[in-house]
Coordinates of C-alpha atoms in Angstrom, one line a residue:
M312 CA 1.8 105.4 181.5
S313 CA 3.9 103.5 183.9
G314 CA 0.8 103.0 186.0
A315 CA -0.9 101.4 183.0
A316 CA 2.1 99.1 182.5
A317 CA 2.0 98.1 186.2
R318 CA -1.7 97.3 186.0
L319 CA -1.1 95.2 182.9
Q320 CA 1.7 93.2 184.5
L321 CA -0.4 92.7 187.7
A322 CA -3.4 91.5 185.6
L323 CA -1.4 89.2 183.5
G324 CA 0.0 87.6 186.7
D325 CA -3.5 87.3 188.3
P326 CA -4.1 83.6 189.0
R327 CA -7.8 84.1 188.1
I328 CA -6.8 85.0 184.5
I329 CA -4.5 82.0 184.3
R330 CA -7.1 79.7 185.8
A331 CA -9.7 81.0 183.3
V332 CA -7.5 80.3 180.3
V333 CA -6.6 76.8 181.7
L334 CA -10.2 75.9 182.3
F335 CA -11.2 77.2 178.9
V336 CA -8.6 75.0 177.1
S337 CA -9.4 72.0 179.4
A338 CA -13.2 72.4 178.6
A339 CA -12.4 72.5 174.9
V340 CA -10.3 69.3 175.1
L341 CA -13.0 67.5 177.0
L342 CA -15.7 68.8 174.7
Y343 CA -13.9 67.7 171.5
L344 CA -13.0 64.3 173.0
S345 CA -16.6 63.7 174.0
A346 CA -17.8 64.6 170.6
I347 CA -15.2 62.4 168.9
F348 CA -16.2 59.4 171.0
W349 CA -19.9 60.1 170.7
F350 CA -19.9 60.2 166.9
G351 CA -17.2 57.6 166.5
W352 CA -13.4 57.9 166.9
T353 CA -12.6 56.1 163.7
G354 CA -14.7 58.2 161.4
T355 CA -13.8 61.5 163.0
V356 CA -10.0 60.8 162.9
A357 CA -10.2 59.5 159.4
A358 CA -12.0 62.7 158.2
L359 CA -9.5 64.9 159.9
S360 CA -6.6 62.8 158.4
S361 CA -8.2 63.2 154.9
L362 CA -7.7 66.9 155.1
G363 CA -3.9 66.5 155.4
L364 CA -1.5 68.7 157.3
K365 CA -0.7 70.8 154.2
T366 CA -4.3 71.7 153.8
I367 CA -4.8 72.6 157.4
L368 CA -1.6 74.8 157.4
L369 CA -2.6 76.6 154.2
A370 CA -6.1 77.1 155.6
A371 CA -4.6 78.6 158.8
L372 CA -2.6 81.0 156.7
L373 CA -5.7 82.1 154.7
S374 CA -7.8 82.3 157.9
S375 CA -5.3 84.5 159.6
T376 CA -5.6 87.2 156.9
S377 CA -9.0 88.0 158.4
Y378 CA -7.2 89.5 161.4
L379 CA -5.4 91.9 159.1
W380 CA -8.7 93.1 157.6
R381 CA -10.1 93.6 161.1
F382 CA -7.0 95.4 162.2
G383 CA -7.2 97.8 159.3
R384 CA -10.8 98.6 160.4
W385 CA -9.6 99.1 164.0
E386 CA -6.7 101.4 162.8
S387 CA -9.1 103.4 160.8
S388 CA -11.4 103.8 163.9
L389 CA -8.6 105.2 166.1
R390 CA -7.4 107.5 163.4
C391 CA -10.9 109.1 163.5
F392 CA -9.9 110.2 167.0
G393 CA -6.6 111.6 165.8
H394 CA -4.4 108.8 167.1
Q395 CA -1.6 107.4 165.0
V396 CA 0.1 104.5 166.8
P397 CA 3.2 103.1 165.1
M398 CA 1.9 100.4 162.7
W399 CA 3.8 97.3 164.0
R400 CA 3.4 98.2 167.6
H401 CA -0.3 98.8 167.1
L402 CA -0.7 95.5 165.3
A403 CA 0.9 93.7 168.2
I404 CA -1.4 95.4 170.6
Y405 CA -4.5 94.6 168.5
L406 CA -3.6 91.0 168.2
S407 CA -3.0 90.8 172.0
G408 CA -6.7 91.0 172.6
L409 CA -7.2 87.7 170.8
G410 CA -5.1 85.9 173.4
L411 CA -7.7 86.5 176.1
T412 CA -10.7 85.2 174.3
A413 CA -11.0 82.7 177.2
T414 CA -11.6 85.4 179.8
P415 CA -15.1 86.5 180.8
G416 CA -16.5 89.8 179.9
K417 CA -14.2 90.4 177.0
S418 CA -11.4 91.4 179.4
G419 CA -8.9 91.0 176.6
E420 CA -10.2 94.3 175.3
T421 CA -9.4 95.9 178.6
F422 CA -5.8 94.8 178.3
R423 CA -5.7 96.3 174.8
S424 CA -6.9 99.6 176.3
A425 CA -4.3 99.5 179.0
L426 CA -1.6 98.9 176.3
L427 CA -2.9 101.7 174.2
L428 CA -2.8 104.1 177.1
Q429 CA 1.0 104.0 176.7
Q430 CA 0.5 105.2 173.2
G431 CA -1.6 108.2 174.3
V432 CA -4.9 106.6 173.4
R433 CA -7.7 107.4 175.9
V434 CA -9.7 104.5 177.2
S435 CA -13.0 106.0 176.0
H436 CA -11.6 106.0 172.5
S437 CA -10.3 102.4 172.5
L438 CA -13.5 101.2 174.0
A439 CA -15.5 103.1 171.4
A440 CA -13.4 101.4 168.7
F441 CA -14.2 98.1 170.3
I442 CA -18.0 98.9 170.0
V443 CA -17.5 99.9 166.4
D444 CA -15.7 96.5 165.8
R445 CA -18.4 94.4 167.3
A446 CA -21.3 96.3 165.8
S447 CA -19.9 96.3 162.3
D448 CA -19.1 92.6 162.7
V449 CA -22.8 91.9 163.2
L450 CA -23.7 94.0 160.1
G451 CA -21.0 92.3 158.1
M452 CA -22.3 88.9 159.0
C453 CA -25.8 89.9 157.9
L454 CA -24.3 90.9 154.5
L455 CA -22.5 87.6 154.3
G456 CA -25.6 85.7 155.3
F457 CA -27.6 87.4 152.6
A458 CA -25.0 86.7 149.9
A459 CA -24.8 83.0 150.9
A460 CA -28.6 82.6 151.2
W461 CA -29.2 84.3 147.9
M462 CA -26.5 82.1 146.1
A463 CA -28.0 79.0 147.8
G464 CA -31.4 80.0 146.4
Q465 CA -33.2 80.4 149.7
V466 CA -36.6 82.0 149.6
L467 CA -36.0 84.0 152.8
A468 CA -32.6 85.4 151.7
W469 CA -34.2 88.9 151.9
A470 CA -34.5 88.6 155.7
W471 CA -30.8 88.9 156.1
M472 CA -30.8 92.2 154.1
L473 CA -33.8 93.4 156.1
A474 CA -31.9 92.7 159.3
F475 CA -28.9 94.6 158.0
G476 CA -31.0 97.6 156.9
M477 CA -32.9 97.8 160.2
L478 CA -29.7 97.4 162.4
L479 CA -27.8 100.0 160.2
L480 CA -30.6 102.5 160.2
G481 CA -31.4 102.1 163.9
S482 CA -27.8 102.4 165.0
C483 CA -27.2 105.4 162.8
I484 CA -30.3 107.2 164.2
F485 CA -29.1 106.5 167.7
A486 CA -25.6 107.8 166.9
G487 CA -27.1 110.9 165.3
F488 CA -29.1 111.5 168.5
L489 CA -26.0 111.2 170.6
R490 CA -24.3 113.9 168.5
Q491 CA -27.1 116.4 169.1
P492 CA -26.6 119.1 171.8
H493 CA -29.9 118.2 173.6
A494 CA -28.5 114.7 174.2
G495 CA -26.6 116.3 177.1
A496 CA -29.9 116.8 179.0
C497 CA -30.6 113.1 178.8
W498 CA -27.2 112.2 180.2
G499 CA -27.7 114.7 183.0
W500 CA -31.0 113.0 183.9
L501 CA -29.4 109.6 183.8
S502 CA -26.6 110.8 186.1
R503 CA -29.1 112.1 188.7
A504 CA -31.3 109.0 188.4
W505 CA -28.5 106.4 188.7
Q506 CA -25.9 108.1 190.7
R507 CA -24.2 104.8 191.6
L508 CA -23.6 103.9 188.0
P509 CA -20.6 105.3 185.9
V510 CA -22.8 107.3 183.6
K511 CA -20.1 109.8 182.8
S512 CA -17.7 107.1 181.7
G513 CA -20.5 105.5 179.6
Q514 CA -21.3 108.9 178.1
A515 CA -17.7 109.5 177.0
V516 CA -17.5 106.1 175.3
L517 CA -20.9 106.3 173.5
E518 CA -20.3 109.9 172.4
S519 CA -16.9 108.8 171.0
W520 CA -18.6 105.8 169.3
A521 CA -21.2 108.1 167.8
G522 CA -18.5 110.3 166.3
V523 CA -17.2 107.4 164.3
W524 CA -20.5 105.7 163.5
K525 CA -21.6 107.5 160.3
L526 CA -23.3 105.9 157.4
P527 CA -20.6 105.8 154.7
R528 CA -17.9 104.7 157.2
V529 CA -20.2 102.1 158.8
T530 CA -21.0 100.6 155.4
A531 CA -17.3 100.3 154.5
Y532 CA -16.6 98.7 157.9
S533 CA -19.4 96.2 157.4
V534 CA -18.0 95.2 154.0
V535 CA -14.6 94.7 155.7
A536 CA -16.2 92.4 158.2
M537 CA -18.0 90.6 155.4
I538 CA -14.6 90.0 153.7
A539 CA -12.9 89.0 156.9
Y540 CA -15.5 86.4 158.1
G541 CA -16.2 85.4 154.5
T542 CA -12.5 84.3 154.2
Q543 CA -13.0 82.0 157.2
A544 CA -16.3 80.8 155.8
L545 CA -14.7 79.8 152.5
V546 CA -12.0 77.9 154.4
F547 CA -14.8 76.0 156.1
A548 CA -16.3 75.3 152.7
W549 CA -12.9 74.1 151.5
F550 CA -12.7 71.7 154.4
C551 CA -16.1 70.3 153.6
A552 CA -15.2 69.9 150.0
A553 CA -11.9 68.2 150.8
A554 CA -13.8 65.7 153.1
G555 CA -16.3 64.9 150.4
T556 CA -19.4 66.1 152.3
G557 CA -21.1 67.1 149.0
V558 CA -22.4 70.3 150.7
P559 CA -22.4 73.3 148.2
V560 CA -20.1 76.2 148.9
A561 CA -22.9 78.7 149.5
A562 CA -24.6 76.4 151.9
C563 CA -21.3 75.9 153.8
V564 CA -20.9 79.7 154.1
L565 CA -24.4 80.0 155.4
I566 CA -23.8 77.2 157.9
F567 CA -20.7 79.0 159.1
V568 CA -22.5 82.4 159.4
Q569 CA -25.4 81.0 161.4
A570 CA -23.1 79.0 163.7
T571 CA -20.9 82.0 164.3
L572 CA -23.9 84.2 165.3
F573 CA -25.3 81.4 167.5
G574 CA -22.0 81.1 169.2
A575 CA -21.9 84.9 169.8
A576 CA -25.4 84.9 171.1
S577 CA -24.6 82.1 173.6
M578 CA -22.4 84.6 175.5
L579 CA -19.9 81.7 176.2
P580 CA -16.2 82.6 175.9
G581 CA -15.3 82.2 172.3
G582 CA -18.7 80.6 171.7
L583 CA -17.1 77.3 172.8
G584 CA -19.4 74.4 172.5
A585 CA -22.3 76.5 171.0
M586 CA -20.7 77.2 167.7
E587 CA -19.3 73.6 167.3
A588 CA -22.8 72.2 168.1
A589 CA -24.4 74.5 165.6
L590 CA -21.9 73.4 162.9
V591 CA -22.4 69.7 163.6
I592 CA -26.2 69.9 163.7
Q593 CA -26.4 71.8 160.5
L594 CA -24.0 69.5 158.7
T595 CA -25.8 66.3 159.9
E596 CA -29.1 67.8 158.8
R597 CA -27.7 67.9 155.3
G598 CA -26.8 64.2 155.4
V599 CA -23.1 64.5 156.5
D600 CA -21.9 61.6 158.7
G601 CA -21.7 62.6 162.4
G602 CA -18.0 61.8 162.7
V603 CA -17.2 63.8 159.6
A604 CA -19.3 66.8 160.8
V605 CA -17.4 66.8 164.2
S606 CA -14.1 66.7 162.4
M607 CA -15.1 69.7 160.2
A608 CA -16.1 71.6 163.3
I609 CA -12.8 70.9 165.1
A610 CA -10.8 71.7 161.9
I611 CA -12.4 75.1 161.4
R612 CA -12.1 76.0 165.0
L613 CA -8.4 75.0 165.0
V614 CA -7.7 77.6 162.2
T615 CA -9.9 80.3 163.6
L616 CA -10.5 80.3 167.4
W617 CA -7.4 78.4 168.5
L618 CA -5.0 80.0 165.9
G619 CA -6.3 83.4 167.0
M620 CA -5.6 82.6 170.7
A621 CA -2.1 81.4 169.9
I622 CA -1.3 84.5 167.9
G623 CA -2.8 86.7 170.6
A624 CA -0.9 84.9 173.4
L625 CA 2.4 85.5 171.6
S626 CA 1.5 89.1 170.9
L627 CA 0.4 89.6 174.5
L628 CA 3.7 88.3 175.9
S629 CA 5.6 90.6 173.5
S630 CA 3.4 93.6 174.5
A631 CA 3.8 92.9 178.2
K632 CA 7.6 92.8 177.9
Q633 CA 7.5 96.1 175.9
A634 CA 5.2 97.6 178.6
A635 CA 7.7 96.6 181.3
R636 CA 10.6 98.2 179.4
N637 CA 8.7 101.4 179.1
A638 CA 7.6 101.5 182.7

């Protein structure tokens, strides 16, 4: 356990981590300033001002509830492995991962695993919970996309449900295969074929994931993801309504879903630039002024991405101090 704490302290002090966060924030500032000047400083600032500080603060509070829904899902996943980490300590550890959204390769999740080691949670279990998180997020977004598209009256709304069904069925079949005894023969073949790869470690993580990934539980986790991201999507719709864009609520939710998925597919840290561009393009296609569209993108990212990073940074510092005391 003390070794895990030492690794955590060393990693947090790594100049590369600090440099990555600084570059991420600097890139965001330049991106936002460029967009503001490109679409018009006056219109963008006026649209942001029209929201008002009270609206943005209340929206930040509502948006932050999504982290509680997602934490509940994470807690449930680890309980499937028999782990019961003290609630408040576990919440701080979970939120810590948000503070390193800027780092490549989702290294924030690695720090979360290091912190959980001190609580007796095996790395294979915490990484399996991470896979459950990300996979059910995608399924939840498909459900949210279907609901929004159906309410917006889109003809191809069924495509979202088709994607949900195919992903759910395919992942459950794969998980079922991994739970079968003969799956061990496949792992043995992979170990012999790719001796330089950490096949054993991958086997431990995927088998742990398969133990959790069962239809009733996955469906419930997907609904949780739908609620969590749906809350943020409704905040975006609220911003658009307050700015007088005239875009219907269902359309705003669908815009948010598609932009979020595009940002995730871009593989950029936090989807920076990609999600903002997707939001602006979709809004302007619906007749929203460019400056107003940019202000809406900046506002929703302030109360989602940047709020999450701020909460995560505070939790990470708290967790690091706790790890040092326990070392």
